[in-house]
mmCIF file of C-alpha atoms in Angstrom:
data_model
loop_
_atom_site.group_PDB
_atom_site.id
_atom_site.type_symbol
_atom_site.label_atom_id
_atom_site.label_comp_id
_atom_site.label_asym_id
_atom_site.label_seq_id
_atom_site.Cartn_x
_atom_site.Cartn_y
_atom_site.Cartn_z
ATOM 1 C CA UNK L 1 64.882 -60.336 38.043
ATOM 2 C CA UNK L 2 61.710 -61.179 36.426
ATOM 3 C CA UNK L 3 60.430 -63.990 38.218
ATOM 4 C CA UNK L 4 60.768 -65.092 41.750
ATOM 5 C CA UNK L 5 63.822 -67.513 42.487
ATOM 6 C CA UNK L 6 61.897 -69.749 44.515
ATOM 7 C CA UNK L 7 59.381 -70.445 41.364
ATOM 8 C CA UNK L 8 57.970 -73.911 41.198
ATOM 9 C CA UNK L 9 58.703 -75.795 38.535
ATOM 10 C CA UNK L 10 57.661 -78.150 37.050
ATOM 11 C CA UNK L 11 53.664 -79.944 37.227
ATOM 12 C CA UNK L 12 54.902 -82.498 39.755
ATOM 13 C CA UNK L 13 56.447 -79.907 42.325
ATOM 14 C CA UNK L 14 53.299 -78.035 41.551
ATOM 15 C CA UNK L 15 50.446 -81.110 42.189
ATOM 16 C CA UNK L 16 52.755 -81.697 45.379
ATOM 17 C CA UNK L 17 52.525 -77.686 46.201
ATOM 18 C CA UNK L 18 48.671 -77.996 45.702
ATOM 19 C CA UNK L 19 48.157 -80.850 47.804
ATOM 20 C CA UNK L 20 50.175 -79.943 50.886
ATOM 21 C CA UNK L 21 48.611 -76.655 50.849
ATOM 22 C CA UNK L 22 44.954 -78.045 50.827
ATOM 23 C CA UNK L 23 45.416 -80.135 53.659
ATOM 24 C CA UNK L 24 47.283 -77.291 55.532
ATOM 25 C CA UNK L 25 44.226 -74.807 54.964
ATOM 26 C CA UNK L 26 41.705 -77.594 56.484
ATOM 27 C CA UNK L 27 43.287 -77.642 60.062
ATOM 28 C CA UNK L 28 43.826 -80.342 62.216
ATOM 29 C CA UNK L 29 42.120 -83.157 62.817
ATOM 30 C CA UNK L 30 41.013 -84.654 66.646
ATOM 31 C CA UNK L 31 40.039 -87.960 67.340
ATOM 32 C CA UNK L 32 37.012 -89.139 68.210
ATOM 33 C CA UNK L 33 35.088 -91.712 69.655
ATOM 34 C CA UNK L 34 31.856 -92.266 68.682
ATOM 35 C CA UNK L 35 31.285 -95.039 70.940
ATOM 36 C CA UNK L 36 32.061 -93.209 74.077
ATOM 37 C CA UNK L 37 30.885 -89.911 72.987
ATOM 38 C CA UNK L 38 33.996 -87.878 72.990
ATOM 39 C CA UNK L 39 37.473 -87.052 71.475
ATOM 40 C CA UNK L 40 40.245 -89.370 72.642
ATOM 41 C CA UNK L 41 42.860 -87.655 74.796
ATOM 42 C CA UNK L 42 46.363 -89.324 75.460
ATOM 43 C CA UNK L 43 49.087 -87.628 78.139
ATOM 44 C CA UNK L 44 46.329 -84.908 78.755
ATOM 45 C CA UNK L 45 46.118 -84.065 75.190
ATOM 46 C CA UNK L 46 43.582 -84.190 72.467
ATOM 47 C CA UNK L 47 44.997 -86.603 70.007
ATOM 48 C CA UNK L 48 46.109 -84.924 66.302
ATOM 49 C CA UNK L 49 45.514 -87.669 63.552
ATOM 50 C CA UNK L 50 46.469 -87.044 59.906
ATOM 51 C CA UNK L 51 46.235 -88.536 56.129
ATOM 52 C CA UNK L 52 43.939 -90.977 55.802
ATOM 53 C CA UNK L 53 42.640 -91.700 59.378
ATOM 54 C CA UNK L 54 41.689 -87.777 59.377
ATOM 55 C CA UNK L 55 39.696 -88.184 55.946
ATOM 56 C CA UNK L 56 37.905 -90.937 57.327
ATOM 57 C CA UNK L 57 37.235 -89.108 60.393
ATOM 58 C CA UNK L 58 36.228 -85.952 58.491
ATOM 59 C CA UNK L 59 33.843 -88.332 56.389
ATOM 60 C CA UNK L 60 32.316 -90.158 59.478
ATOM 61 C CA UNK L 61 31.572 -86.617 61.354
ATOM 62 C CA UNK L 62 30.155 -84.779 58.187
ATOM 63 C CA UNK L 63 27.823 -87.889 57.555
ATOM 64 C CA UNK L 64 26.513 -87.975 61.173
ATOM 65 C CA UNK L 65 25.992 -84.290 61.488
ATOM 66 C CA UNK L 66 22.481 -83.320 60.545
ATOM 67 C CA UNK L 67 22.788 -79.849 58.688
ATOM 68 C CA UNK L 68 21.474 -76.951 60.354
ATOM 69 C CA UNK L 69 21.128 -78.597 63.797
ATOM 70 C CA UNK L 70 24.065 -77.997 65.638
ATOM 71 C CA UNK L 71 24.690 -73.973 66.222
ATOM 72 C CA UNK L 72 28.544 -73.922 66.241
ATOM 73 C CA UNK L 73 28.556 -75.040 62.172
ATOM 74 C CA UNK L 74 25.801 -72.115 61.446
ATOM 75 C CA UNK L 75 28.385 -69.726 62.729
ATOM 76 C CA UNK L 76 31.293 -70.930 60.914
ATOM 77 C CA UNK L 77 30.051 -73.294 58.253
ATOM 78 C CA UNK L 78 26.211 -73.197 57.424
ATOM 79 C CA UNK L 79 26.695 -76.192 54.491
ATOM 80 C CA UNK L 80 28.258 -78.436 57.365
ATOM 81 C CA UNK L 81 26.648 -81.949 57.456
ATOM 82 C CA UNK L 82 24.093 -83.238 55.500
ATOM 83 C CA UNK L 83 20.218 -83.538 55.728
ATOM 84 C CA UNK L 84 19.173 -86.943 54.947
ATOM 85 C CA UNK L 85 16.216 -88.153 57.464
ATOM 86 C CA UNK L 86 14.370 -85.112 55.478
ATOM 87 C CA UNK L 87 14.894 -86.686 52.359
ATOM 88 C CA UNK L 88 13.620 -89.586 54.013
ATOM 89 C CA UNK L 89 10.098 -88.243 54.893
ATOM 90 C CA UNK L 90 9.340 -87.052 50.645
ATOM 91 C CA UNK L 91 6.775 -88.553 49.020
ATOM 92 C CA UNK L 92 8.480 -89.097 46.172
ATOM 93 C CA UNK L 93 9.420 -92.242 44.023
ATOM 94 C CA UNK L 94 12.281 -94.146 45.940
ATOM 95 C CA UNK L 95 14.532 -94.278 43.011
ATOM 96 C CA UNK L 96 13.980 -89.959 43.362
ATOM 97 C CA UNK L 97 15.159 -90.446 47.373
ATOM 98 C CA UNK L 98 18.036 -92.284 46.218
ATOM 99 C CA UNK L 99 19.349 -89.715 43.401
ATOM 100 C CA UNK L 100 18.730 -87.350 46.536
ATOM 101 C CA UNK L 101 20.693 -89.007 48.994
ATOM 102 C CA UNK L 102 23.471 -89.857 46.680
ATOM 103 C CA UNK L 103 23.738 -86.006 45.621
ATOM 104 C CA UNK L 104 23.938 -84.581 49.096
ATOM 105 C CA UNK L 105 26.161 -86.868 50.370
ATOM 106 C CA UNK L 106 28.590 -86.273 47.409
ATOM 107 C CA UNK L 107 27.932 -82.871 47.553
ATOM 108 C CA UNK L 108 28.983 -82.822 51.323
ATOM 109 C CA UNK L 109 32.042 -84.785 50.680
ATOM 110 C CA UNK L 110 33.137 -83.333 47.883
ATOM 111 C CA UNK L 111 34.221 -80.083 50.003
ATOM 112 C CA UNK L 112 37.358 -81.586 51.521
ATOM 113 C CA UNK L 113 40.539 -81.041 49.332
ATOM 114 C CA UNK L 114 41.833 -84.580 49.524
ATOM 115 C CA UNK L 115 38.226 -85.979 47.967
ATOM 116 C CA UNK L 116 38.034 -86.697 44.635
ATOM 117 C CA UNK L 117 35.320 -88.937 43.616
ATOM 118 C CA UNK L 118 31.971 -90.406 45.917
ATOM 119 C CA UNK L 119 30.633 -93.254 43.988
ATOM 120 C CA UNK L 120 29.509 -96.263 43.696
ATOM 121 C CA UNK L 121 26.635 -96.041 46.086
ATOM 122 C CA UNK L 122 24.692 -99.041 47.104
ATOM 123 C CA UNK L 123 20.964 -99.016 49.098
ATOM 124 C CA UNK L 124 19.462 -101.841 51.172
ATOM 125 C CA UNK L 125 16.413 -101.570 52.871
ATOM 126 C CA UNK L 126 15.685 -103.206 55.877
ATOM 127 C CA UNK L 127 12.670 -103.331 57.830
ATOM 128 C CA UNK L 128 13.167 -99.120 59.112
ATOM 129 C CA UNK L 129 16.748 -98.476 58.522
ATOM 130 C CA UNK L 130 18.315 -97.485 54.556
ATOM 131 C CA UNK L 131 21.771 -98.875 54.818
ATOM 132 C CA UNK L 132 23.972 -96.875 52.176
ATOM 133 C CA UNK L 133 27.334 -97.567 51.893
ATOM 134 C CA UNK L 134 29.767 -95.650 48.904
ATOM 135 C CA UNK L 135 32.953 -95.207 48.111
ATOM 136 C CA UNK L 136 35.253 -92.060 48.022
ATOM 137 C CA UNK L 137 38.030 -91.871 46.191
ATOM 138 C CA UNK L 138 41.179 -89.775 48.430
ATOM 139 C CA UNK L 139 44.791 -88.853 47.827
ATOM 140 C CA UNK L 140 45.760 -91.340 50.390
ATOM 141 C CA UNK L 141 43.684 -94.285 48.298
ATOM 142 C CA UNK L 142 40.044 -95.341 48.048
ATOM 143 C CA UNK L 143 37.820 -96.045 51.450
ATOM 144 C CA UNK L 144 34.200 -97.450 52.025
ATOM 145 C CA UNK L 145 31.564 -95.643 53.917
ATOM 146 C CA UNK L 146 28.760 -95.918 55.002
ATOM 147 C CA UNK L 147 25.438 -94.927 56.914
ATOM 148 C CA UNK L 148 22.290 -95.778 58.533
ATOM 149 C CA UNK L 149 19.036 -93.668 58.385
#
C-alpha cells in the first residue's frame, strides 16, 4: 500500500488534527492566583484548567513576567515574558513607546498555538501608570487584556 490507512483526509479533519496537536505540545495549564500569590490546589491537587481559561491564564502570566528576570524561563525559555518598564524609561517620542509596547506584547503572545491575532490596542495615561488594554483573537473566541506599567 502506498499511503498509510489512517491518512487524514480532508482540510477539516486536518485544521482539527492541527489544532489538537498544538495545544497537546504546550502542556498543561495550573491555576493561579494572583491575588494570593500562588496556584490554586483542590483535594491536594494543583488544579488543571483548559481552553479558554488556560489562554487567558497563559496571557495574564506571560504579560506579568518581566523577560530575563526570573532564572527558571532562561533555562527553558529565554523569550519568556516581555520587557516593558524598559521601554518605559526611552527617550523616545511616545507614539515610538507605543509602536514598542504594542510589538512586544504581540510578539510575546503570538507564540502560543491557539493565538491568532493581538490588536486593537488602546493607551491611557494616568498620572504614573500606562494602562494598555488589547485584544487577542483565540480558537476558543476573542478576549480583552490588559496591563498596567
Amino acid at each position: 500500500m502506498l499511503f498509510p490507512e489512517n491518512q487524514i483526509q480532508g482540510n477539516e479533519n486536518l485544521k482539527l488534527a492541527i489544532e489538537n496537536e498544538s495545544s497537546k505540545n504546550f502542556g498543561k495549564t495550573f491555576l493561579f492566583d494572583f491575588d494570593q500569590g500562588e496556584f490554586v490546589i483542590n483535594d491536594g491537587k494543583l488544579k488543571v484548567i483548559d481552553g479558554k481559561e488556560a489562554v487567558i491564564m497563559w496571557i495574564a502570566k506571560m504579560i506579568k513576567t518581566d523577560k530575563g528576570k526570573c532564572s527558571i524561563y532562561n533555562i527553558t525559555d529565554g523569550d519568556y515574558g516581555i520587557r516593558l518598564i524598559d521601554l518605559l524609561d526611552s527617550s523616545s517620542p511616545v507614539g515610538f513607546i507605543y509602536a514598542d509596547i504594542q510589538k512586544n506584547i504581540t510578539a510575546a503572545l503570538m507564540q502560543h498555538p491557539d493565538i491568532f491575532n493581538v490588536s486593537e490596542f488602546v493607551f491611557d495615561r494616568s498620572k504614573r501608570t500606562l494602562i494598555v488594554s488589547f485584544n487577542v483573537t483565540t480558537k476558543y473566541g476573542d478576549i480583552t487584556e490588559g496591563v498596567n506599567i
